[in-house]
Amino acid sequence: MRLDKYLKVSRLIKRRTVANEACDAGRVMINDKVAKAGTEVKVGDTITINFGNKDVKVEVVTVQETVRKEEAKEMFRYL
């Protein structure tokens, strides 16, 4: 699954366009490498998102195309 879509589906970022912009600005990294919006996300990857003065680091647990709001938190694990 594309990185921008994963960020939206998992609700780490609310909108896909915002996820796209964050990737273009170089604020999203997968396994400590700057990632583009089209980068494929796999189970076990570590995603780091820079939100201004705060970094959010998560590990990908599952990759699903659609998920209910209540189950979105089960797609990743905070590190």
XYZ file of N, CA, C and O in Angstrom:
316
model
N 0.852 -1.177 0.000
C 0.000 0.000 0.000
C 0.898 1.241 0.000
O 1.945 1.252 0.644
N 0.459 2.273 -0.693
C 1.200 3.531 -0.736
C 1.260 4.170 0.650
O 0.342 4.045 1.441
N 2.357 4.857 0.918
C 2.569 5.493 2.220
C 1.480 6.514 2.533
O 0.921 6.507 3.631
N 1.139 7.380 1.577
C 0.136 8.410 1.856
C -1.224 7.795 2.186
O -1.922 8.250 3.089
N -1.574 6.716 1.494
C -2.850 6.050 1.779
C -2.821 5.365 3.140
O -3.791 5.407 3.889
N -1.694 4.744 3.479
C -1.571 4.083 4.785
C -1.732 5.100 5.918
O -2.432 4.836 6.894
N -1.109 6.264 5.773
C -1.201 7.284 6.817
C -2.644 7.742 7.011
O -3.080 8.006 8.125
N -3.407 7.815 5.915
C -4.803 8.218 6.006
C -5.664 7.108 6.597
O -6.435 7.333 7.529
N -5.531 5.880 6.078
C -6.355 4.765 6.541
C -6.102 4.469 8.022
O -7.026 4.198 8.780
N -4.837 4.558 8.451
C -4.500 4.294 9.854
C -4.825 5.488 10.752
O -4.692 5.395 11.964
N -5.209 6.600 10.142
C -5.565 7.827 10.836
C -4.404 8.460 11.609
O -4.609 9.161 12.592
N -3.186 8.208 11.149
C -2.038 8.929 11.696
C -2.067 10.371 11.190
O -1.672 11.292 11.898
N -2.549 10.550 9.939
C -2.784 11.875 9.365
C -4.207 11.848 8.811
O -4.602 10.882 8.170
N -4.969 12.921 9.054
C -6.407 12.897 8.750
C -6.743 12.816 7.270
O -7.670 12.123 6.887
N -5.999 13.559 6.430
C -6.346 13.590 5.008
C -5.169 13.153 4.148
O -4.018 13.413 4.483
N -5.485 12.516 3.028
C -4.439 12.001 2.148
C -3.627 13.132 1.527
O -2.419 12.996 1.331
N -4.263 14.253 1.222
C -3.522 15.372 0.638
C -2.501 15.921 1.637
O -1.398 16.295 1.250
N -2.877 15.956 2.915
C -1.955 16.420 3.954
C -0.795 15.422 4.093
O 0.358 15.812 4.252
N -1.103 14.138 4.005
C -0.067 13.100 4.058
C 0.886 13.255 2.867
O 2.106 13.137 3.021
N 0.320 13.545 1.695
C 1.126 13.767 0.497
C 2.070 14.945 0.677
O 3.255 14.869 0.338
N 1.555 16.049 1.230
C 2.368 17.244 1.443
C 3.476 16.985 2.460
O 4.599 17.465 2.294
N 3.175 16.229 3.511
C 4.187 15.900 4.519
C 5.308 15.068 3.896
O 6.488 15.286 4.190
N 4.948 14.143 3.017
C 5.954 13.322 2.333
C 6.805 14.184 1.400
O 8.032 14.037 1.361
N 6.168 15.077 0.655
C 6.890 15.947 -0.271
C 7.854 16.863 0.464
O 8.913 17.216 -0.064
N 7.494 17.261 1.681
C 8.340 18.160 2.474
C 9.473 17.407 3.182
O 10.301 18.027 3.842
N 9.493 16.079 3.064
C 10.553 15.290 3.682
C 10.377 15.074 5.172
O 11.340 14.796 5.879
N 9.148 15.179 5.678
C 8.896 15.017 7.114
C 8.485 13.605 7.491
O 8.225 13.345 8.656
N 8.417 12.692 6.514
C 8.032 11.302 6.800
C 9.187 10.391 6.389
O 9.721 10.510 5.279
N 9.574 9.505 7.301
C 10.657 8.568 7.015
C 10.186 7.142 7.266
O 9.408 6.895 8.183
N 10.657 6.224 6.431
C 10.415 4.790 6.633
C 11.777 4.154 6.855
O 12.670 4.290 6.015
N 11.916 3.470 7.986
C 13.187 2.811 8.341
C 14.355 3.785 8.241
O 15.403 3.488 7.678
N 14.162 5.008 8.773
C 15.181 6.073 8.841
C 15.654 6.574 7.486
O 16.750 7.109 7.367
N 14.832 6.425 6.436
C 15.112 7.003 5.130
C 13.929 7.863 4.725
O 12.780 7.453 4.893
N 14.196 9.060 4.201
C 13.121 9.944 3.757
C 12.311 9.220 2.686
O 12.874 8.638 1.759
N 10.973 9.246 2.829
C 10.103 8.475 1.941
C 9.200 9.387 1.131
O 8.749 10.422 1.613
N 8.934 8.979 -0.099
C 7.980 9.683 -0.951
C 6.590 9.104 -0.712
O 6.444 8.022 -0.147
N 5.573 9.805 -1.186
C 4.185 9.390 -0.968
C 3.877 8.035 -1.593
O 3.051 7.285 -1.084
N 4.545 7.673 -2.672
C 4.271 6.427 -3.371
C 5.053 5.228 -2.859
O 4.899 4.125 -3.370
N 5.865 5.431 -1.826
C 6.666 4.335 -1.272
C 5.751 3.263 -0.696
O 4.777 3.572 -0.013
N 6.075 1.999 -0.975
C 5.263 0.883 -0.474
C 5.531 0.655 1.013
O 6.675 0.639 1.445
N 4.445 0.468 1.778
C 4.538 0.187 3.204
C 4.315 -1.306 3.416
O 3.383 -1.879 2.872
N 5.198 -1.931 4.215
C 5.089 -3.354 4.508
C 5.016 -3.552 6.020
O 5.443 -2.684 6.786
N 4.495 -4.690 6.448
C 4.433 -5.025 7.864
C 5.854 -5.077 8.409
O 6.752 -5.634 7.786
N 6.069 -4.438 9.557
C 7.385 -4.418 10.181
C 8.155 -3.136 9.923
O 9.162 -2.878 10.579
N 7.697 -2.317 8.972
C 8.362 -1.039 8.708
C 8.193 -0.098 9.890
O 7.186 -0.142 10.596
N 9.185 0.775 10.085
C 9.106 1.811 11.106
C 8.880 3.137 10.401
O 9.673 3.529 9.544
N 7.787 3.822 10.762
C 7.457 5.115 10.150
C 7.679 6.205 11.186
O 7.185 6.106 12.316
N 8.433 7.243 10.819
C 8.653 8.396 11.684
C 8.067 9.615 10.995
O 8.410 9.903 9.846
N 7.181 10.325 11.693
C 6.549 11.524 11.141
C 6.950 12.710 12.009
O 6.813 12.665 13.235
N 7.445 13.773 11.373
C 7.857 14.970 12.095
C 6.713 15.979 12.059
O 6.379 16.506 11.013
N 6.110 16.211 13.233
C 5.046 17.213 13.361
C 5.642 18.427 14.062
O 5.539 18.574 15.276
N 6.310 19.307 13.310
C 6.886 20.503 13.915
C 7.956 20.159 14.938
O 9.042 19.724 14.602
N 7.631 20.334 16.230
C 8.623 20.076 17.283
C 8.472 18.685 17.900
O 9.132 18.373 18.880
N 7.604 17.845 17.345
C 7.338 16.524 17.911
C 7.482 15.451 16.837
O 7.006 15.615 15.729
N 8.157 14.356 17.179
C 8.276 13.221 16.268
C 7.375 12.094 16.749
O 7.331 11.803 17.946
N 6.660 11.465 15.816
C 5.830 10.302 16.134
C 6.459 9.114 15.417
O 6.662 9.147 14.208
N 6.784 8.066 16.192
C 7.431 6.883 15.628
C 6.528 5.686 15.873
O 6.141 5.420 17.006
N 6.169 4.986 14.786
C 5.284 3.829 14.891
C 5.833 2.666 14.070
O 6.602 2.864 13.140
N 5.424 1.463 14.451
C 5.756 0.261 13.686
C 4.492 -0.243 13.022
O 3.435 -0.310 13.653
N 4.575 -0.590 11.748
C 3.424 -1.090 10.993
C 3.128 -2.518 11.447
O 3.992 -3.383 11.402
N 1.887 -2.754 11.909
C 1.476 -4.074 12.368
C 0.676 -4.792 11.287
O 0.905 -5.969 11.012
N -0.281 -4.090 10.678
C -1.058 -4.657 9.578
C -1.225 -3.613 8.477
O -1.154 -2.425 8.731
N -1.478 -4.107 7.265
C -1.755 -3.230 6.128
C -3.094 -3.666 5.557
O -3.229 -4.778 5.060
N -4.113 -2.797 5.663
C -5.450 -3.093 5.159
C -5.943 -1.914 4.338
O -5.682 -0.768 4.672
N -6.684 -2.218 3.266
C -7.199 -1.166 2.390
C -8.266 -0.317 3.080
O -8.290 0.896 2.933
N -9.165 -0.978 3.788
C -10.223 -0.252 4.505
C -10.279 -0.782 5.931
O -10.059 -1.963 6.184
N -10.589 0.127 6.857
C -10.665 -0.254 8.263
C -11.617 0.710 8.968
O -11.706 1.878 8.597
N -12.351 0.201 9.943
C -13.272 1.062 10.695
C -12.484 1.941 11.658
O -11.377 1.601 12.069
N -13.063 3.061 12.009
C -12.390 4.048 12.851
C -11.861 3.432 14.146
O -10.739 3.710 14.569
N -12.665 2.576 14.774
C -12.278 1.989 16.058
C -11.087 1.036 15.903
O -10.322 0.836 16.844
N -10.947 0.426 14.729
C -9.893 -0.557 14.511
C -8.627 0.052 13.919
O -7.616 -0.638 13.775
N -8.646 1.334 13.592
C -7.496 1.972 12.941
C -6.259 1.943 13.824
O -5.139 1.790 13.331
N -6.427 2.054 15.130
C -5.285 2.065 16.046
C -4.565 0.720 16.092
O -3.424 0.642 16.555
N -5.224 -0.337 15.623
C -4.609 -1.665 15.626
C -3.673 -1.867 14.429
O -2.991 -2.883 14.355
N -3.620 -0.895 13.504
C -2.775 -1.017 12.330
C -1.314 -0.692 12.634
O -0.433 -1.006 11.848
N -1.061 -0.014 13.762
C 0.301 0.371 14.102
C 0.510 0.286 15.608
O -0.428 0.170 16.375
N 1.802 0.348 15.990
C 2.171 0.301 17.404
C 3.186 1.413 17.641
O 4.175 1.535 16.916
N 2.925 2.259 18.658
C 3.858 3.343 18.984
C 5.157 2.779 19.528
O 5.161 1.809 20.270
N 6.273 3.417 19.152
C 7.594 2.994 19.647
C 8.153 4.020 20.610
O 7.782 5.145 20.636
